[in-house]
CSV table of C-alpha atoms and ligand atoms in Angstrom, one decimal:
chain,number,residue,atom,x,y,z
A,1,MET,CA,-3.5,95.0,28.3
A,2,SER,CA,-2.3,91.4,27.7
A,3,PRO,CA,-0.5,90.8,24.4
A,4,LEU,CA,-3.1,88.0,23.8
A,5,HIS,CA,-5.9,90.6,23.6
A,6,GLY,CA,-7.8,90.1,20.3
A,7,LYS,CA,-5.6,87.2,19.3
A,8,HIS,CA,-7.3,84.1,17.6
A,9,ILE,CA,-6.2,81.0,19.4
A,10,VAL,CA,-7.0,77.4,18.6
A,11,LEU,CA,-6.8,75.4,21.8
A,12,GLY,CA,-6.3,71.7,21.0
A,13,ILE,CA,-7.1,69.2,23.7
A,14,CYS,CA,-6.0,65.6,23.5
A,15,GLY,CA,-7.1,62.6,25.7
A,16,GLY,CA,-5.1,62.7,28.9
A,17,ILE,CA,-5.8,63.3,32.6
A,18,ALA,CA,-4.2,66.8,32.3
A,19,ALA,CA,-7.2,67.8,30.1
A,20,TYR,CA,-8.8,69.0,33.4
A,21,LYS,CA,-6.2,71.8,33.4
A,22,SER,CA,-7.2,72.8,29.9
A,23,VAL,CA,-10.4,74.3,31.4
A,24,SER,CA,-8.3,76.7,33.5
A,25,LEU,CA,-6.1,77.4,30.5
A,26,LEU,CA,-9.1,78.3,28.4
A,27,ARG,CA,-10.5,80.5,31.2
A,28,LEU,CA,-7.2,82.4,31.4
A,29,LEU,CA,-6.9,82.8,27.6
A,30,VAL,CA,-10.4,84.2,27.5
A,31,LYS,CA,-9.7,86.5,30.5
A,32,ALA,CA,-6.6,87.8,28.6
A,33,GLY,CA,-8.9,88.9,25.8
A,34,ALA,CA,-8.2,86.1,23.3
A,35,GLU,CA,-10.8,84.6,21.1
A,36,VAL,CA,-10.5,80.9,21.6
A,37,GLN,CA,-11.7,78.0,19.4
A,38,VAL,CA,-11.4,74.6,21.1
A,39,VAL,CA,-10.7,71.6,19.0
A,40,ILE,CA,-10.8,68.3,20.9
A,41,THR,CA,-9.8,64.8,19.9
A,42,PRO,CA,-12.4,61.9,20.4
A,43,ALA,CA,-10.3,60.6,23.3
A,44,GLY,CA,-10.2,64.2,24.8
A,45,LYS,CA,-14.0,64.1,25.2
A,46,GLU,CA,-13.6,61.1,27.5
A,47,PHE,CA,-11.8,63.4,30.0
A,48,ILE,CA,-13.6,66.7,29.7
A,49,THR,CA,-17.0,67.6,28.2
A,50,PRO,CA,-17.5,69.9,25.3
A,51,VAL,CA,-20.3,71.6,27.2
A,52,THR,CA,-17.9,73.1,29.7
A,53,LEU,CA,-15.5,74.1,27.0
A,54,SER,CA,-18.1,75.7,24.7
A,55,ALA,CA,-19.6,77.6,27.7
A,56,LEU,CA,-16.2,79.1,28.5
A,57,SER,CA,-15.1,79.8,25.0
A,58,GLN,CA,-18.6,80.9,23.9
A,59,LYS,CA,-18.1,78.9,20.7
A,60,PRO,CA,-19.2,75.4,19.7
A,61,VAL,CA,-16.4,72.9,20.3
A,62,VAL,CA,-15.0,71.3,17.2
A,63,SER,CA,-14.2,67.6,17.2
A,64,GLU,CA,-15.7,65.8,14.2
A,65,PHE,CA,-15.1,66.5,10.5
A,66,PHE,CA,-18.9,66.7,10.0
A,67,THR,CA,-22.0,67.5,12.2
A,68,ALA,CA,-23.8,64.2,11.9
A,69,ASN,CA,-27.4,65.4,11.5
A,70,THR,CA,-26.8,68.3,9.1
A,71,GLY,CA,-23.7,67.0,7.2
A,72,GLU,CA,-22.1,70.4,7.9
A,73,TRP,CA,-18.3,70.2,7.2
A,74,HIS,CA,-16.0,71.8,9.7
A,75,SER,CA,-13.1,73.2,7.8
A,76,HIS,CA,-9.8,72.6,9.4
A,77,VAL,CA,-8.2,74.7,6.6
A,78,ASP,CA,-10.3,77.8,7.6
A,79,LEU,CA,-9.4,77.2,11.3
A,80,GLY,CA,-5.7,76.9,10.4
A,81,LEU,CA,-5.9,80.2,8.6
A,82,TRP,CA,-7.9,81.9,11.3
A,83,ALA,CA,-5.5,81.1,14.1
A,84,ASP,CA,-2.8,83.6,15.2
A,85,CYS,CA,-1.5,80.7,17.3
A,86,MET,CA,-2.4,77.1,18.1
A,87,VAL,CA,-1.7,75.6,21.5
A,88,ILE,CA,-2.1,71.9,22.1
A,89,ALA,CA,-2.5,71.2,25.8
A,90,PRO,CA,-2.4,68.5,26.8
A,91,ALA,CA,-0.4,67.0,23.9
A,92,THR,CA,-0.4,63.2,24.5
A,93,ALA,CA,2.2,60.8,23.2
A,94,SER,CA,-0.2,59.5,20.6
A,95,SER,CA,-1.1,63.0,19.2
A,96,ILE,CA,2.6,64.0,19.3
A,97,GLY,CA,3.4,60.9,17.2
A,98,LYS,CA,0.6,61.6,14.8
A,99,MET,CA,1.6,65.3,14.4
A,100,ALA,CA,5.2,64.3,13.8
A,101,HIS,CA,4.3,61.9,11.1
A,102,GLY,CA,1.2,63.6,9.6
A,103,ILE,CA,-1.3,60.9,10.5
A,104,ALA,CA,-4.4,63.1,10.0
A,105,ASP,CA,-7.1,60.9,11.4
A,106,ASN,CA,-8.9,63.5,13.5
A,107,MET,CA,-9.9,67.2,13.4
A,108,LEU,CA,-7.1,68.3,15.8
A,109,ILE,CA,-4.3,66.8,13.6
A,110,THR,CA,-5.8,68.1,10.4
A,111,THR,CA,-6.1,71.5,11.9
A,112,TYR,CA,-2.4,71.3,13.0
A,113,LEU,CA,-1.3,70.3,9.6
A,114,SER,CA,-3.3,73.2,8.1
A,115,ALA,CA,-2.1,75.8,10.6
A,116,LYS,CA,-0.1,78.7,9.2
A,117,SER,CA,0.5,80.1,12.7
A,118,PRO,CA,3.0,79.3,15.4
A,119,VAL,CA,2.1,76.1,17.2
A,120,PHE,CA,2.8,75.4,20.9
A,121,LEU,CA,2.6,72.0,22.5
A,122,ALA,CA,2.4,71.2,26.2
A,123,PRO,CA,3.1,67.5,26.5
A,124,ALA,CA,1.6,65.6,29.4
A,125,MET,CA,2.1,61.9,30.0
A,126,ASP,CA,3.6,59.4,32.3
A,127,LEU,CA,7.4,59.7,33.0
A,128,ASP,CA,8.4,56.5,31.1
A,129,MET,CA,6.2,57.5,28.1
A,130,MET,CA,7.9,60.9,28.1
A,131,ALA,CA,11.4,59.5,28.4
A,132,HIS,CA,10.8,56.9,25.7
A,133,PRO,CA,13.1,57.3,22.7
A,134,SER,CA,10.1,57.4,20.3
A,135,THR,CA,8.4,60.3,22.2
A,136,GLN,CA,11.7,62.1,22.4
A,137,ALA,CA,12.4,61.6,18.7
A,138,ASN,CA,8.9,62.8,17.8
A,139,LEU,CA,9.3,65.9,19.9
A,140,LYS,CA,12.7,66.6,18.3
A,141,LEU,CA,11.1,66.2,14.9
A,142,LEU,CA,8.3,68.6,15.8
A,143,LYS,CA,10.7,71.1,17.2
A,144,SER,CA,12.8,70.9,14.0
A,145,TYR,CA,9.6,71.8,12.1
A,146,GLY,CA,9.4,75.1,14.1
A,147,ASN,CA,6.9,74.0,16.7
A,148,HIS,CA,7.4,75.3,20.2
A,149,ILE,CA,7.5,72.8,23.0
A,150,ILE,CA,6.4,73.9,26.5
A,151,GLU,CA,8.4,71.4,28.5
A,152,PRO,CA,6.5,69.4,31.1
A,153,GLU,CA,7.3,69.7,34.8
A,154,VAL,CA,8.7,67.2,37.2
A,155,GLY,CA,6.1,66.2,39.8
A,156,TYR,CA,3.3,63.9,40.8
A,157,LEU,CA,1.7,62.1,37.9
A,158,ALA,CA,-1.7,60.5,37.6
A,159,SER,CA,0.0,57.1,37.8
A,160,GLY,CA,1.1,57.8,41.3
A,161,LEU,CA,4.7,58.0,40.1
A,162,ILE,CA,6.9,61.1,40.4
A,163,GLY,CA,8.8,62.3,37.4
A,164,LYS,CA,8.9,64.5,34.3
A,165,GLY,CA,5.6,64.5,32.5
A,166,ARG,CA,3.2,66.8,34.3
A,167,MET,CA,1.7,69.3,31.9
A,168,GLU,CA,3.0,72.8,32.6
A,169,GLU,CA,0.6,74.9,34.7
A,170,PRO,CA,-1.9,77.0,32.7
A,171,GLU,CA,-0.5,80.3,34.1
A,172,LYS,CA,2.9,79.3,32.8
A,173,ILE,CA,1.5,78.3,29.4
A,174,VAL,CA,-0.2,81.7,29.1
A,175,GLU,CA,3.0,83.4,30.1
A,176,ALA,CA,4.9,81.5,27.4
A,177,LEU,CA,2.3,82.6,24.8
A,178,GLU,CA,2.4,86.3,26.0
A,179,LYS,CA,6.2,86.3,25.8
A,180,PHE,CA,6.0,84.9,22.3
A,181,PHE,CA,3.7,87.6,21.1
A,182,VAL,CA,5.7,90.4,22.7
A,183,ARG,CA,8.8,89.0,21.2
A,184,SER,CA,7.2,88.7,17.8
A,185,GLN,CA,7.3,92.5,17.5
A,186,ASP,CA,10.0,93.8,19.8
A,187,MET,CA,12.7,94.3,17.1
A,188,LYS,CA,10.3,95.9,14.7
A,189,GLY,CA,11.7,98.9,12.8
A,190,ARG,CA,15.4,98.0,13.7
A,191,LYS,CA,18.0,97.3,11.1
A,192,VAL,CA,20.3,94.5,12.0
A,193,LEU,CA,23.6,93.6,10.5
A,194,ILE,CA,25.1,90.2,11.3
A,195,THR,CA,28.4,88.7,10.3
A,196,ALA,CA,28.5,84.9,10.2
A,197,GLY,CA,30.5,81.9,9.2
A,198,PRO,CA,34.2,81.6,8.5
A,199,THR,CA,36.3,83.6,6.0
A,200,TYR,CA,38.4,82.0,3.4
A,201,GLU,CA,41.7,83.6,2.6
A,202,LYS,CA,43.0,82.6,-0.8
A,203,ILE,CA,46.5,81.1,-1.2
A,204,ASP,CA,46.1,80.2,-4.9
A,205,PRO,CA,43.0,79.6,-7.2
A,206,VAL,CA,42.3,76.3,-5.4
A,207,ARG,CA,43.5,76.7,-1.8
A,208,PHE,CA,42.6,78.8,1.1
A,209,ILE,CA,43.2,79.4,4.8
A,210,GLY,CA,39.9,78.9,6.6
A,211,ASN,CA,38.4,77.6,9.8
A,212,TYR,CA,35.6,75.2,11.1
A,213,SER,CA,32.9,77.8,11.7
A,214,SER,CA,29.5,76.5,10.5
A,215,GLY,CA,27.7,79.8,10.6
A,216,LYS,CA,24.9,78.2,12.7
A,217,MET,CA,25.0,80.8,15.6
A,218,GLY,CA,25.0,83.8,13.2
A,219,TYR,CA,22.1,82.3,11.2
A,220,ALA,CA,20.2,81.5,14.4
A,221,LEU,CA,20.6,85.1,15.4
A,222,ALA,CA,19.4,86.3,12.0
A,223,ASP,CA,16.3,84.1,12.2
A,224,GLU,CA,15.5,85.2,15.7
A,225,CYS,CA,15.9,89.0,14.9
A,226,ALA,CA,13.7,88.6,11.7
A,227,SER,CA,11.0,86.7,13.6
A,228,ARG,CA,10.9,89.6,16.1
A,229,GLY,CA,10.3,92.1,13.3
A,230,ALA,CA,13.8,93.3,12.4
A,231,GLU,CA,15.1,94.0,9.0
A,232,VAL,CA,18.1,91.6,8.9
A,233,THR,CA,21.2,91.4,6.6
A,234,VAL,CA,23.7,88.6,7.1
A,235,VAL,CA,27.2,89.2,5.6
A,236,SER,CA,28.2,85.6,5.4
A,237,GLY,CA,31.4,83.7,4.8
A,238,PRO,CA,31.2,80.4,2.9
A,239,VAL,CA,28.7,78.1,4.7
A,240,SER,CA,26.4,75.3,3.8
A,241,ILE,CA,23.3,76.6,5.5
A,242,ILE,CA,20.6,79.1,4.6
A,243,PRO,CA,18.4,81.2,6.9
A,244,GLY,CA,15.2,79.5,8.1
A,245,ASN,CA,13.4,82.8,7.8
A,246,PRO,CA,12.9,83.9,4.1
A,247,ASP,CA,13.0,87.6,5.1
A,248,VAL,CA,16.7,87.4,6.0
A,249,ALA,CA,18.9,88.9,3.3
A,250,VAL,CA,22.2,87.2,2.8
A,251,VAL,CA,25.3,88.9,1.3
A,252,SER,CA,27.9,86.2,0.5
A,253,VAL,CA,31.5,87.0,0.8
A,254,GLU,CA,34.7,85.0,1.0
A,255,SER,CA,37.5,87.0,2.6
A,256,ALA,CA,37.8,89.2,5.7
A,257,ARG,CA,38.4,92.2,3.4
A,258,GLU,CA,35.3,91.5,1.4
A,259,MET,CA,33.4,91.1,4.6
A,260,LEU,CA,34.7,94.4,6.0
A,261,ALA,CA,33.8,96.3,2.8
A,262,GLU,CA,30.2,95.0,2.9
A,263,CYS,CA,29.9,95.8,6.6
A,264,GLU,CA,31.4,99.3,6.4
A,265,GLN,CA,28.9,100.2,3.6
A,266,ARG,CA,25.9,99.0,5.6
A,267,PHE,CA,26.9,100.0,9.2
A,268,PRO,CA,25.9,103.7,9.0
A,269,ASP,CA,22.3,102.6,8.4
A,270,THR,CA,22.4,99.9,11.0
A,271,ASP,CA,20.8,99.9,14.5
A,272,VAL,CA,22.3,96.7,15.8
A,273,ALA,CA,25.4,95.0,14.5
A,274,ILE,CA,26.3,91.5,15.7
A,275,MET,CA,29.8,90.3,14.9
A,276,CYS,CA,29.4,86.5,14.9
A,277,ALA,CA,31.8,85.6,12.1
A,278,ALA,CA,35.0,83.7,12.8
A,279,VAL,CA,37.2,86.0,10.8
A,280,ALA,CA,40.6,84.7,9.8
A,281,ASP,CA,43.2,86.8,11.7
A,282,TYR,CA,45.7,86.5,8.8
A,283,ALA,CA,45.7,86.2,5.1
A,284,PRO,CA,48.4,85.3,2.6
A,285,ALA,CA,50.4,88.4,1.6
A,286,GLU,CA,50.4,87.3,-2.0
A,287,VAL,CA,47.8,85.2,-3.9
A,288,ALA,CA,49.4,83.0,-6.6
A,289,ASP,CA,47.8,83.5,-10.0
A,290,ALA,CA,48.1,79.8,-10.8
A,291,LYS,CA,47.9,76.7,-8.7
A,292,ILE,CA,51.1,76.3,-6.7
A,293,LYS,CA,52.6,73.0,-8.1
A,294,ARG,CA,54.4,70.5,-6.0
A,295,GLU,CA,56.8,69.5,-8.8
A,296,HIS,CA,58.2,72.9,-9.6
A,297,GLN,CA,59.5,74.2,-6.3
A,298,ASP,CA,60.7,73.5,-2.8
A,299,VAL,CA,58.2,73.5,0.1
A,300,PRO,CA,56.5,76.9,-0.4
A,301,VAL,CA,56.6,79.5,2.3
A,302,ILE,CA,53.4,81.5,2.7
A,303,ARG,CA,53.9,84.9,4.2
A,304,LEU,CA,50.9,86.2,6.1
A,305,VAL,CA,49.6,89.6,6.7
A,306,LYS,CA,47.2,90.7,9.4
A,307,ASN,CA,43.5,91.0,8.4
A,308,PRO,CA,41.5,94.0,9.3
A,309,ASP,CA,39.5,93.7,12.6
A,310,ILE,CA,35.9,94.3,11.4
A,311,ALA,CA,34.4,94.6,14.8
A,312,ARG,CA,37.0,97.1,15.9
A,313,THR,CA,36.7,99.1,12.7
A,314,LEU,CA,32.9,99.5,13.2
A,315,GLY,CA,33.5,100.2,16.9
A,316,GLN,CA,35.6,103.2,15.9
A,317,VAL,CA,32.9,104.8,13.9
A,318,LYS,CA,29.9,103.7,16.1
A,319,LYS,CA,27.4,106.5,16.8
A,320,ALA,CA,25.1,107.0,19.8
A,321,GLY,CA,22.1,104.8,19.4
A,322,GLN,CA,24.0,102.1,17.6
A,323,THR,CA,24.6,98.8,19.3
A,324,LEU,CA,27.7,96.7,18.5
A,325,VAL,CA,27.9,93.1,19.8
A,326,GLY,CA,30.9,90.9,19.6
A,327,PHE,CA,31.7,87.3,20.3
A,328,ALA,CA,34.8,85.8,22.0
A,329,LEU,CA,35.7,82.2,21.7
A,330,GLU,CA,38.3,81.5,24.3
A,331,THR,CA,40.3,78.6,25.5
A,332,ASP,CA,41.8,80.2,28.7
A,333,HIS,CA,41.5,83.3,30.9
A,334,GLU,CA,38.0,83.6,29.4
A,335,ILE,CA,36.6,86.5,31.3
A,336,GLU,CA,39.8,88.6,31.2
A,337,ASN,CA,40.2,88.1,27.5
A,338,ALA,CA,36.6,88.8,26.7
A,339,THR,CA,36.5,91.9,28.9
A,340,GLU,CA,39.6,93.2,27.2
A,341,LYS,CA,38.1,92.7,23.7
A,342,LEU,CA,34.9,94.4,24.8
A,343,ALA,CA,36.9,97.6,25.6
A,344,ARG,CA,39.4,97.4,22.7
A,345,LYS,CA,36.6,97.0,20.1
A,346,ASN,CA,34.3,99.5,21.7
A,347,LEU,CA,31.5,96.9,22.0
A,348,ASP,CA,28.2,97.3,23.9
A,349,MET,CA,28.3,93.6,24.9
A,350,ILE,CA,30.4,90.5,24.3
A,351,VAL,CA,29.1,87.0,24.1
A,352,LEU,CA,31.7,84.5,25.5
A,353,ASN,CA,32.0,80.9,24.5
A,354,SER,CA,34.5,78.7,26.2
A,355,MET,CA,36.1,76.0,24.2
A,356,ARG,CA,36.3,74.2,27.5
A,357,ASP,CA,32.5,73.8,27.6
A,358,LYS,CA,31.2,70.6,26.0
A,359,GLY,CA,28.6,71.3,23.3
A,360,ALA,CA,29.7,74.9,22.8
A,361,GLY,CA,31.5,76.5,19.9
A,362,PHE,CA,32.1,75.5,16.3
A,363,GLY,CA,29.8,73.2,14.3
A,364,THR,CA,27.5,72.1,17.2
A,365,ASP,CA,23.8,72.7,17.4
A,366,THR,CA,24.1,73.9,21.0
A,367,ASN,CA,26.0,76.6,22.8
A,368,LYS,CA,26.8,77.7,26.3
A,369,ILE,CA,27.4,81.4,26.7
A,370,ALA,CA,28.1,84.2,29.2
A,371,ILE,CA,27.3,87.8,28.3
A,372,ILE,CA,29.5,90.6,29.6
A,373,THR,CA,28.6,94.3,29.4
A,374,PRO,CA,30.8,97.4,29.8
A,375,ASP,CA,29.5,97.9,33.4
A,376,GLY,CA,31.3,94.7,34.4
A,377,CYS,CA,28.1,92.7,34.7
A,378,ARG,CA,28.2,89.1,33.6
A,379,ALA,CA,25.3,86.8,33.0
A,380,ASP,CA,25.8,83.0,32.6
A,381,PHE,CA,23.5,80.8,30.7
A,382,PRO,CA,23.1,77.0,30.6
A,383,LEU,CA,23.8,74.8,27.6
A,384,LYS,CA,20.9,75.5,25.1
A,385,SER,CA,20.1,75.0,21.4
A,386,LYS,CA,21.6,77.8,19.3
A,387,ALA,CA,18.0,79.0,18.5
A,388,ASP,CA,17.4,79.4,22.3
A,389,VAL,CA,20.8,81.1,22.8
A,390,ALA,CA,19.8,83.5,20.1
A,391,LYS,CA,16.7,84.4,22.0
A,392,ASP,CA,18.8,85.1,25.1
A,393,ILE,CA,21.2,87.3,23.2
A,394,VAL,CA,18.4,89.3,21.5
A,395,ASP,CA,16.6,89.8,24.9
A,396,LYS,CA,19.9,91.1,26.3
A,397,ILE,CA,20.5,93.5,23.4
A,398,LEU,CA,17.0,94.9,23.9
A,399,SER,CA,17.6,95.4,27.6
A,400,LEU,CA,20.7,97.5,27.0
A,401,LYS,CA,20.3,101.2,27.7
A,402,ASN,CA,21.8,103.0,24.7
B,501,LIG,O1,39.8,89.2,18.6
B,501,LIG,P1,38.9,88.1,18.3
B,501,LIG,O2,39.0,87.4,17.0
B,501,LIG,O3,38.9,87.0,19.4
B,501,LIG,O4,37.5,88.8,18.5
B,501,LIG,C1,36.3,88.1,18.2
B,501,LIG,C2,35.2,89.1,17.8
B,501,LIG,O5,35.7,90.1,16.9
B,501,LIG,C3,34.1,88.4,17.1
B,501,LIG,O6,32.9,89.2,17.4
B,501,LIG,C4,34.5,88.5,15.7
B,501,LIG,O7,33.4,88.4,14.8
B,501,LIG,C5,35.2,89.8,15.6
B,501,LIG,N1,36.3,89.9,14.6
B,501,LIG,C6,36.2,90.7,13.5
B,501,LIG,N2,37.2,90.9,12.6
B,501,LIG,C7,38.4,90.2,12.8
B,501,LIG,C8,38.5,89.4,14.0
B,501,LIG,C9,37.4,89.2,14.8
B,501,LIG,O8,35.1,91.3,13.3
B,501,LIG,N3,39.3,90.3,12.0
């Protein structure tokens, strides 16, 4: 049975040539067992008639705020609450702009603004409109609000030109929705522990040894696991971000030793532990009680001691059924180093970042990873947003036989 079976879907149709494909999309959604309510913009009706759409959805198509002859009000609020998901296909440049800026001048945009459910957009327009900085900025804004963009394809456009702007094929849109609904539950019942951010190792009351880790990758993983139904705790070093998902629990720590203590306590009750923190390798052997003053001494020498390896400590007590994932940020001999760490720390998989890859590593919003497993398999991924990288990592965790 399709994961869309029984789902309430609002299908938003804007005014573009690709609206003819919305008919097939509607047909496929209904065939998959979804209950579909079509909302069409006034311009959309110039391209496809509500008669066809209502016949296929077996519901009157909504377009206006009121039915002219009865004065009946169509509640966008009710529709927004009813929907398990909203998919806007085609999403035109104009509607994308209105959605991004809250210009609620038609039923489709008001429904979008009222929607509590996930929203998917399948843009369709001419290649230059698609590439225009304003369209790109609006899409970026919509993505930052949590909307899902189903990227258009490169191909023949109604203008006769060839380029990026063709609405994704209806079958592919259905596939994306199905994947989303499967993913929304596939971590249900699992307890996930994630370490994130840097650690600060105190020198004196005002100074520390730290690193540039932003915590973004760890928090993206936490949000991804929580959105897929897991119970997530992040043991986090000092960062300036918070989880996007309010269900993620955060335990704030400062040093590697504090991080280890919190992890050791929680690990026995954990199904999946993801070691994403950039843990300081060394800490000052002594912490000065008072601020070390420049005037009163020669250049101070800070003696360092080794910090505990949290991943390795957990690896030593790992039981059957528990999955332990580590990261390796390498500058050279990437594969050899990562593979060695995988074995030494008794990990089930290791996520490799190379400092040589542009856009990967500390502080960025993107990452480029390879995943290595103990069977020697290696999967390489292209540069993606950290949110999308988190999806790939969680997919891989779920595919491990444990
Ligand atoms: O040995 P290295 O620091 O490169 O290993 C990186 C992996 O080990 C990461 O998953 C990191 O979170 C984890 N780690 C740890 N405790 C340490 C050092 C690294 O958990 N003290």
